[in-house]
Tab-separated table of N, CA and C in Angstrom:
chain	number	residue	atom	x	y	z
A	1397	MET	N	16.173	2.718	-3.072
A	1397	MET	CA	16.061	3.273	-1.830
A	1397	MET	C	15.837	2.584	-0.506
A	1398	GLU	N	16.914	2.697	0.636
A	1398	GLU	CA	16.961	1.583	1.572
A	1398	GLU	C	15.728	1.839	2.330
A	1399	ILE	N	14.764	1.049	2.920
A	1399	ILE	CA	13.852	1.531	3.891
A	1399	ILE	C	14.273	1.082	5.210
A	1400	ALA	N	13.984	1.476	6.008
A	1400	ALA	CA	14.347	0.844	7.838
A	1400	ALA	C	13.237	-0.154	8.175
A	1401	ASP	N	13.805	-0.713	9.045
A	1401	ASP	CA	12.645	-2.065	9.531
A	1401	ASP	C	12.039	-1.584	10.250
A	1402	ARG	N	12.064	-0.359	10.769
A	1402	ARG	CA	11.164	0.378	11.631
A	1402	ARG	C	9.678	0.880	11.270
A	1403	LEU	N	9.480	0.694	9.902
A	1403	LEU	CA	8.615	1.142	9.084
A	1403	LEU	C	7.554	0.583	9.153
A	1404	ARG	N	6.459	1.284	9.544
A	1404	ARG	CA	5.144	0.919	9.997
A	1404	ARG	C	4.242	0.825	8.752
A	1405	CYS	N	4.264	1.509	8.359
A	1405	CYS	CA	3.324	1.201	6.709
A	1405	CYS	C	4.117	2.265	5.699
A	1406	LEU	N	3.628	1.995	4.574
A	1406	LEU	CA	3.651	3.178	3.527
A	1406	LEU	C	2.736	3.101	2.405
A	1407	PHE	N	2.074	4.046	2.176
A	1407	PHE	CA	0.966	4.315	1.275
A	1407	PHE	C	1.441	6.088	0.684
A	1408	SER	N	-0.098	6.098	-0.628
A	1408	SER	CA	0.388	7.147	-1.052
A	1408	SER	C	-0.725	8.196	-0.768
A	1409	GLY	N	-0.472	9.463	-0.569
A	1409	GLY	CA	-1.987	10.206	-0.101
A	1409	GLY	C	-1.742	12.083	-0.251
A	1410	THR	N	-2.887	12.510	-0.523
A	1410	THR	CA	-2.054	14.479	-0.657
A	1410	THR	C	-2.562	14.700	0.776
A	1411	ILE	N	-2.066	16.182	0.490
A	1411	ILE	CA	-1.950	17.203	1.896
A	1411	ILE	C	-2.475	17.921	1.155
A	1412	GLU	N	-3.672	18.544	2.275
A	1412	GLU	CA	-4.740	18.977	1.897
A	1412	GLU	C	-4.755	20.080	3.068
A	1413	GLU	N	-5.083	21.318	2.883
A	1413	GLU	CA	-5.179	22.568	3.848
A	1413	GLU	C	-6.333	22.339	4.800
A	1414	ARG	N	-6.250	22.599	5.684
A	1414	ARG	CA	-7.389	22.852	6.673
A	1414	ARG	C	-7.235	23.617	8.286
A	1415	ASP	N	-8.091	24.616	8.107
A	1415	ASP	CA	-8.309	25.577	8.915
A	1415	ASP	C	-6.983	26.116	9.456
A	1416	GLY	N	-6.250	26.411	8.285
A	1416	GLY	CA	-4.715	26.763	8.687
A	1416	GLY	C	-3.784	26.217	8.785
A	1417	SER	N	-4.207	24.691	8.979
A	1417	SER	CA	-3.392	24.058	9.137
A	1417	SER	C	-2.945	22.476	7.664
A	1418	TYR	N	-1.995	21.584	7.761
A	1418	TYR	CA	-1.999	21.102	6.345
A	1418	TYR	C	-2.382	19.377	7.500
A	1419	GLN	N	-2.854	18.630	6.641
A	1419	GLN	CA	-3.040	17.397	7.056
A	1419	GLN	C	-2.919	16.381	6.018
A	1420	ILE	N	-2.866	15.468	6.530
A	1420	ILE	CA	-2.339	13.642	5.682
A	1420	ILE	C	-3.386	12.986	6.124
A	1421	GLU	N	-4.465	12.315	4.738
A	1421	GLU	CA	-5.087	11.264	5.748
A	1421	GLU	C	-4.176	9.798	5.319
A	1422	ILE	N	-4.683	9.145	6.368
A	1422	ILE	CA	-4.478	7.963	6.343
A	1422	ILE	C	-5.612	7.239	6.164
A	1423	PRO	N	-5.098	5.769	5.114
A	1423	PRO	CA	-6.104	4.929	4.841
A	1423	PRO	C	-6.480	4.382	6.038
A	1424	LYS	N	-8.436	4.044	6.064
A	1424	LYS	CA	-8.637	3.393	6.944
A	1424	LYS	C	-8.022	1.775	6.789
A	1425	SER	N	-7.196	1.292	5.787
A	1425	SER	CA	-6.585	-0.104	5.758
A	1425	SER	C	-5.393	-0.237	6.327
A	1426	GLU	N	-4.844	0.698	7.224
A	1426	GLU	CA	-3.325	1.059	7.689
A	1426	GLU	C	-4.152	0.812	8.957
A	1427	LEU	N	-4.977	1.068	9.508
A	1427	LEU	CA	-5.613	1.425	11.704
A	1427	LEU	C	-5.618	-0.404	11.374
A	1428	GLU	N	-7.038	-0.752	10.035
A	1428	GLU	CA	-7.247	-1.908	9.959
A	1428	GLU	C	-6.262	-3.251	10.320
A	1429	LEU	N	-5.353	-3.095	9.350
A	1429	LEU	CA	-4.467	-3.851	9.329
A	1429	LEU	C	-3.108	-4.157	10.228
A	1430	GLY	N	-3.242	-2.933	11.559
A	1430	GLY	CA	-2.605	-3.137	12.668
A	1430	GLY	C	-1.301	-2.288	12.403
A	1431	GLY	N	-0.989	-1.351	11.285
A	1431	GLY	CA	0.764	-1.117	11.193
A	1431	GLY	C	0.304	0.174	12.093
A	1432	VAL	N	-0.811	0.971	11.940
A	1432	VAL	CA	-0.763	2.277	12.806
A	1432	VAL	C	-2.080	2.230	13.928
A	1433	ASP	N	-1.528	2.664	15.080
A	1433	ASP	CA	-2.662	2.793	15.953
A	1433	ASP	C	-3.347	4.279	16.258
A	1434	GLU	N	-4.661	4.680	16.189
A	1434	GLU	CA	-5.298	5.614	16.366
A	1434	GLU	C	-4.734	6.571	17.389
A	1435	GLY	N	-4.211	7.778	17.981
A	1435	GLY	CA	-4.187	8.546	18.787
A	1435	GLY	C	-2.602	8.681	18.735
A	1436	ALA	N	-1.817	7.237	18.186
A	1436	ALA	CA	-0.265	7.548	18.615
A	1436	ALA	C	0.303	8.577	17.628
A	1437	THR	N	1.227	8.821	18.181
A	1437	THR	CA	2.282	9.639	17.649
A	1437	THR	C	3.543	8.809	16.680
A	1438	TYR	N	3.612	9.181	15.602
A	1438	TYR	CA	4.284	8.244	14.561
A	1438	TYR	C	5.517	9.690	14.031
A	1439	GLN	N	6.791	9.060	13.411
A	1439	GLN	CA	7.379	10.036	12.316
A	1439	GLN	C	6.826	9.979	10.928
A	1440	VAL	N	6.701	11.109	10.215
A	1440	VAL	CA	6.441	10.945	8.861
A	1440	VAL	C	7.486	11.563	7.803
A	1441	ALA	N	8.167	10.713	7.020
A	1441	ALA	CA	8.680	10.565	5.567
A	1441	ALA	C	7.885	10.931	4.318
A	1442	LEU	N	8.337	12.114	3.628
A	1442	LEU	CA	7.184	12.695	2.946
A	1442	LEU	C	8.345	12.404	1.571
A	1443	LEU	N	7.930	11.922	0.234
A	1443	LEU	CA	8.612	11.379	-0.950
A	1443	LEU	C	7.431	12.271	-1.909
A	1444	ARG	N	8.100	13.163	-2.984
A	1444	ARG	CA	7.572	13.453	-3.962
A	1444	ARG	C	7.147	12.382	-4.540
A	1445	SER	N	6.141	12.141	-5.230
A	1445	SER	CA	5.634	11.167	-6.303
A	1445	SER	C	6.182	11.602	-7.661
A	1446	PRO	N	7.063	10.718	-8.487
A	1446	PRO	CA	7.341	11.303	-10.065
A	1446	PRO	C	6.253	11.847	-10.667
A	1447	GLY	N	6.424	12.263	-11.430
A	1447	GLY	CA	5.590	12.867	-12.645
A	1447	GLY	C	4.450	13.307	-12.156
A	1448	LYS	N	3.990	14.594	-10.732
A	1448	LYS	CA	3.866	14.898	-10.350
A	1448	LYS	C	3.313	16.452	-10.626
A	1449	THR	N	2.277	17.362	-10.803
A	1449	THR	CA	2.299	18.796	-10.953
A	1449	THR	C	1.121	19.249	-9.862
A	1450	SER	N	1.563	20.322	-9.068
A	1450	SER	CA	0.795	20.792	-8.245
A	1450	SER	C	0.059	21.726	-8.850
A	1451	GLU	N	-1.529	22.007	-8.964
A	1451	GLU	CA	-1.780	22.806	-9.372
A	1451	GLU	C	-2.716	23.746	-8.093
A	1452	SER	N	-2.946	25.399	-8.965
A	1452	SER	CA	-3.935	26.154	-7.777
A	1452	SER	C	-5.227	25.583	-7.443
A	1453	THR	N	-5.803	25.543	-6.264
A	1453	THR	CA	-7.590	25.091	-6.358
A	1453	THR	C	-7.741	26.453	-6.241
A	1454	ASP	N	-9.228	26.633	-6.202
A	1454	ASP	CA	-10.006	27.953	-6.160
A	1454	ASP	C	-9.658	28.879	-4.877
A	1455	GLU	N	-8.799	28.016	-3.312
A	1455	GLU	CA	-9.323	28.262	-2.207
A	1455	GLU	C	-7.488	29.047	-2.562
A	1456	GLY	N	-6.897	28.690	-3.474
A	1456	GLY	CA	-5.532	29.384	-3.432
A	1456	GLY	C	-4.420	28.211	-2.610
A	1457	SER	N	-5.055	26.994	-2.198
A	1457	SER	CA	-4.247	26.203	-1.676
A	1457	SER	C	-3.336	25.033	-3.127
A	1458	SER	N	-2.050	24.455	-2.744
A	1458	SER	CA	-1.731	24.118	-4.118
A	1458	SER	C	-1.734	21.998	-3.480
A	1459	ARG	N	-2.216	21.366	-4.408
A	1459	ARG	CA	-2.572	19.939	-4.585
A	1459	ARG	C	-2.384	19.360	-5.993
A	1460	SER	N	-2.130	18.634	-5.652
A	1460	SER	CA	-1.907	17.672	-7.184
A	1460	SER	C	-3.152	17.279	-7.458
A	1461	ARG	N	-3.825	17.093	-9.049
A	1461	ARG	CA	-5.203	16.963	-8.850
A	1461	ARG	C	-5.319	15.348	-9.802
A	1462	ASP	N	-4.241	15.169	-9.792
A	1462	ASP	CA	-3.983	13.592	-10.510
A	1462	ASP	C	-4.429	12.439	-9.534
A	1463	SER	N	-4.702	11.233	-9.946
A	1463	SER	CA	-4.955	10.219	-9.316
A	1463	SER	C	-3.996	9.308	-9.487
A	1464	GLN	N	-3.505	8.279	-8.492
A	1464	GLN	CA	-2.650	7.611	-8.990
A	1464	GLN	C	-3.002	6.319	-9.138
A	1465	ALA	N	-2.819	5.817	-10.284
A	1465	ALA	CA	-3.164	4.379	-10.762
A	1465	ALA	C	-2.787	3.272	-9.968
A	1466	PRO	N	-3.319	2.470	-9.936
A	1466	PRO	CA	-2.436	1.193	-8.944
A	1466	PRO	C	-1.438	0.792	-9.914
A	1467	PRO	N	-0.605	0.414	-8.517
A	1467	PRO	CA	1.350	0.256	-9.158
A	1467	PRO	C	1.262	-1.506	-9.389
A	1468	VAL	N	-0.031	-2.563	-9.640
A	1468	VAL	CA	-0.199	-3.342	-10.597
A	1468	VAL	C	-0.894	-3.617	-11.483
A	1469	GLU	N	-0.983	-4.697	-12.608
A	1469	GLU	CA	-1.675	-4.534	-13.864
A	1469	GLU	C	-1.874	-6.211	-13.384
A	1470	GLU	N	-3.148	-6.531	-14.122
A	1470	GLU	CA	-4.034	-7.937	-13.973
A	1470	GLU	C	-3.069	-8.309	-14.879
A	1471	GLY	N	-2.892	-9.808	-14.405
A	1471	GLY	CA	-2.075	-11.084	-15.516
A	1471	GLY	C	-0.528	-10.483	-14.954
A	1472	GLU	N	-0.131	-9.558	-14.388
A	1472	GLU	CA	1.079	-9.260	-13.617
A	1472	GLU	C	2.045	-10.144	-13.164
A	1473	SER	N	3.043	-10.642	-13.022
A	1473	SER	CA	3.464	-11.846	-11.877
A	1473	SER	C	4.267	-11.199	-11.359
A	1474	ARG	N	4.129	-11.656	-10.107
A	1474	ARG	CA	5.286	-10.929	-8.785
A	1474	ARG	C	5.646	-12.139	-7.802
A	1475	GLN	N	7.016	-11.973	-7.196
A	1475	GLN	CA	7.164	-13.043	-5.998
A	1475	GLN	C	7.384	-11.793	-4.821
A	1476	VAL	N	6.061	-12.201	-3.659
A	1476	VAL	CA	5.717	-11.335	-2.520
A	1476	VAL	C	5.916	-12.330	-1.159
A	1477	GLU	N	6.366	-11.807	-0.095
A	1477	GLU	CA	5.950	-12.328	1.243
A	1477	GLU	C	4.969	-11.934	1.841
A	1478	ILE	N	3.701	-12.931	1.890
A	1478	ILE	CA	2.863	-12.827	2.849
A	1478	ILE	C	3.214	-11.802	4.444
A	1479	GLU	N	2.200	-10.590	4.032
A	1479	GLU	CA	2.605	-9.985	5.743
A	1479	GLU	C	1.811	-10.217	7.133
A	1480	GLY	N	0.656	-10.478	6.561
A	1480	GLY	CA	-0.976	-10.918	7.401
A	1480	GLY	C	-2.018	-11.141	6.950
A	1481	ILE	N	-2.543	-11.864	7.743
A	1481	ILE	CA	-4.126	-12.857	7.179
A	1481	ILE	C	-5.050	-11.068	7.474
A	1482	GLY	N	-5.970	-11.314	6.716
A	1482	GLY	CA	-7.044	-10.426	6.871
A	1482	GLY	C	-8.078	-11.098	7.344
A	1483	GLU	N	-9.375	-10.021	7.614
A	1483	GLU	CA	-10.869	-10.967	8.789
A	1483	GLU	C	-11.182	-11.654	7.776
A	1484	GLN	N	-11.258	-12.157	6.552
A	1484	GLN	CA	-11.371	-12.932	5.704
A	1484	GLN	C	-10.744	-14.290	6.127
A	1485	GLY	N	-9.559	-14.153	6.386
A	1485	GLY	CA	-9.010	-15.347	6.609
A	1485	GLY	C	-7.506	-15.031	4.981
A	1486	ASP	N	-7.763	-14.447	4.396
A	1486	ASP	CA	-6.874	-14.639	2.867
A	1486	ASP	C	-5.468	-13.985	3.430
A	1487	GLY	N	-4.658	-13.989	2.739
A	1487	GLY	CA	-3.071	-13.374	2.823
A	1487	GLY	C	-3.713	-12.391	2.017
A	1488	ILE	N	-2.089	-10.971	3.148
A	1488	ILE	CA	-2.188	-9.925	2.746
A	1488	ILE	C	-0.855	-9.537	2.165
A	1489	THR	N	-0.444	-8.982	1.346
A	1489	THR	CA	0.853	-8.477	1.096
A	1489	THR	C	0.353	-6.587	0.696
A	1490	ARG	N	1.883	-5.948	0.390
A	1490	ARG	CA	1.958	-4.767	-0.310
A	1490	ARG	C	3.141	-4.854	-0.941
A	1491	VAL	N	2.876	-4.083	-2.093
A	1491	VAL	CA	3.698	-3.680	-3.166
A	1491	VAL	C	4.133	-2.221	-3.279
A	1492	GLU	N	4.593	-1.612	-4.304
A	1492	GLU	CA	4.488	0.397	-3.804
A	1492	GLU	C	3.536	0.835	-3.348
A	1493	ARG	N	4.009	1.550	-2.384
A	1493	ARG	CA	3.183	2.677	-2.239
A	1493	ARG	C	2.284	2.076	-1.589
A	1494	GLY	N	2.748	1.185	-0.992
A	1494	GLY	CA	1.729	0.135	0.120
A	1494	GLY	C	0.107	-0.223	-0.020
A	1495	PHE	N	0.710	-0.321	-1.067
A	1495	PHE	CA	-0.693	-0.650	-2.278
A	1495	PHE	C	-0.902	-2.266	-1.595
A	1496	VAL	N	-2.164	-2.919	-1.564
A	1496	VAL	CA	-2.641	-4.099	-0.583
A	1496	VAL	C	-2.800	-5.011	-1.876
A	1497	VAL	N	-2.261	-5.951	-1.779
A	1497	VAL	CA	-2.657	-7.522	-2.848
A	1497	VAL	C	-3.102	-8.462	-1.762
A	1498	ILE	N	-4.531	-9.054	-1.968
A	1498	ILE	CA	-4.878	-10.088	-1.298
A	1498	ILE	C	-4.559	-11.458	-2.093
A	1499	VAL	N	-4.370	-12.443	-1.240
A	1499	VAL	CA	-4.006	-13.820	-1.975
A	1499	VAL	C	-4.220	-14.696	-1.089
A	1500	PRO	N	-5.830	-15.096	-1.875
A	1500	PRO	CA	-6.532	-16.346	-0.706
A	1500	PRO	C	-5.333	-17.732	-1.093
A	1501	ASP	N	-5.290	-18.286	0.534
A	1501	ASP	CA	-4.951	-19.404	0.317
A	1501	ASP	C	-3.287	-19.405	0.678
A	1502	THR	N	-3.322	-18.391	1.170
A	1502	THR	CA	-1.915	-18.140	1.804
A	1502	THR	C	-1.687	-18.425	3.268
A	1503	GLU	N	-0.438	-18.561	4.119
A	1503	GLU	CA	-0.233	-17.881	5.741
A	1503	GLU	C	0.617	-16.710	5.662
A	1504	LYS	N	0.554	-15.902	6.373
A	1504	LYS	CA	1.509	-14.875	7.028
A	1504	LYS	C	3.036	-15.756	7.388
A	1505	GLY	N	4.265	-14.853	6.371
A	1505	GLY	CA	5.719	-15.437	6.383
A	1505	GLY	C	6.022	-15.994	5.157
A	1506	GLU	N	4.503	-16.418	4.417
A	1506	GLU	CA	4.920	-17.534	3.375
A	1506	GLU	C	5.187	-16.398	2.212
A	1507	ARG	N	6.535	-17.229	1.304
A	1507	ARG	CA	6.642	-16.724	-0.307
A	1507	ARG	C	6.199	-17.382	-1.323
A	1508	VAL	N	5.493	-16.458	-2.022
A	1508	VAL	CA	4.943	-17.060	-3.110
A	1508	VAL	C	5.143	-16.254	-4.516
A	1509	ARG	N	5.620	-17.488	-5.675
A	1509	ARG	CA	4.728	-16.009	-6.696
A	1509	ARG	C	3.558	-16.006	-6.988
A	1510	ILE	N	2.765	-15.000	-7.491
A	1510	ILE	CA	1.338	-14.482	-7.645
A	1510	ILE	C	1.195	-14.175	-9.219
A	1511	THR	N	0.002	-14.321	-9.877
A	1511	THR	CA	-0.581	-13.601	-10.671
A	1511	THR	C	-1.560	-12.886	-10.492
A	1512	ILE	N	-1.227	-11.444	-10.642
A	1512	ILE	CA	-2.661	-10.428	-10.559
A	1512	ILE	C	-4.007	-10.411	-11.143
A	1513	THR	N	-5.015	-11.022	-10.432
A	1513	THR	CA	-6.320	-11.361	-11.094
A	1513	THR	C	-7.536	-10.594	-11.262
A	1514	ASP	N	-7.202	-9.489	-10.535
A	1514	ASP	CA	-8.402	-8.242	-10.664
A	1514	ASP	C	-7.518	-7.131	-10.014
A	1515	VAL	N	-7.812	-6.048	-10.366
A	1515	VAL	CA	-7.407	-4.871	-9.744
A	1515	VAL	C	-8.518	-3.864	-9.466
A	1516	ARG	N	-8.643	-3.197	-8.363
A	1516	ARG	CA	-9.439	-1.806	-8.261
A	1516	ARG	C	-8.430	-0.663	-7.789
A	1517	ASP	N	-9.018	0.283	-8.153
A	1517	ASP	CA	-8.609	1.526	-7.020
A	1517	ASP	C	-7.904	1.728	-6.042
A	1518	SER	N	-8.019	0.770	-4.929
A	1518	SER	CA	-7.311	0.352	-3.773
A	1518	SER	C	-7.097	-0.764	-3.168
A	1519	VAL	N	-7.228	-1.942	-3.882
A	1519	VAL	CA	-6.646	-2.907	-3.564
A	1519	VAL	C	-6.708	-3.737	-4.898
A	1520	ALA	N	-5.879	-5.152	-5.238
A	1520	ALA	CA	-5.869	-5.979	-5.757
A	1520	ALA	C	-5.847	-7.498	-5.218
A	1521	PHE	N	-6.430	-8.297	-6.318
A	1521	PHE	CA	-6.684	-9.785	-5.905
A	1521	PHE	C	-5.481	-10.886	-6.417
A	1522	ALA	N	-4.669	-11.198	-6.530
A	1522	ALA	CA	-4.255	-12.168	-6.884
A	1522	ALA	C	-4.322	-13.776	-6.893
A	1523	GLU	N	-3.465	-14.798	-7.446
A	1523	GLU	CA	-3.861	-16.158	-6.909
A	1523	GLU	C	-2.528	-16.544	-6.862
A	1524	VAL	N	-2.268	-17.446	-6.183
A	1524	VAL	CA	-0.925	-18.641	-5.923
A	1524	VAL	C	-0.399	-19.415	-7.615
A	1525	ASP	N	0.527	-19.135	-7.844
A	1525	ASP	CA	1.541	-19.519	-8.882
A	1525	ASP	C	2.428	-20.772	-8.188
A	1526	GLU	N	2.901	-20.381	-7.421
A	1526	GLU	CA	3.710	-21.543	-7.306
A	1526	GLU	C	4.333	-21.062	-5.328
A	1527	ARG	N	4.651	-21.714	-4.875
A	1527	ARG	CA	5.263	-21.681	-3.233
A	1527	ARG	C	6.659	-21.594	-3.468
A	1528	ILE	N	7.223	-20.697	-2.663
A	1528	ILE	CA	8.496	-20.656	-2.695
A	1528	ILE	C	9.583	-21.012	-1.516
A	1529	ASP	N	10.321	-21.802	-1.323
A	1529	ASP	CA	11.123	-22.219	0.042
A	1529	ASP	C	11.628	-21.403	0.630
A	1530	TYR	N	11.995	-20.765	1.406
A	1530	TYR	CA	12.129	-19.768	2.533
A	1530	TYR	C	13.452	-19.862	2.352
A	1531	TYR	N	14.043	-20.807	1.834
A	1531	TYR	CA	15.432	-20.381	1.776
A	1531	TYR	C	16.136	-20.600	0.417
A	1532	GLU	N	15.298	-20.208	-0.700
A	1532	GLU	CA	15.930	-20.213	-1.859
A	1532	GLU	C	16.298	-18.583	-2.194
């Protein structure tokens, strides 16, 4: 899939019916990382998650009841580019579905090979195995 350079953020979420309309909840981290601004208007693309099924709720609306597992596992190695620096000075990168991985001792724009050391529901932590020359 080709992703446009104008893409501001990528995350997974559910669509919920509220008072006769449908709403998509944006994770707080997207505002904190500067991907989107509160009150601004954006175009939204929707992609169905593979393997998801919809079930009817008591209210009659349809939505997925499955929670998505994080797209990384402890011990997994990846090559990433650090997209930003968090409030505590750690590097931040995103992988599939916009899932955030925090990588200490890195700088914005740095390319590194990492090993995932801790995985939580909404964020993972990694350590640097190798710093990669930008021209490789």
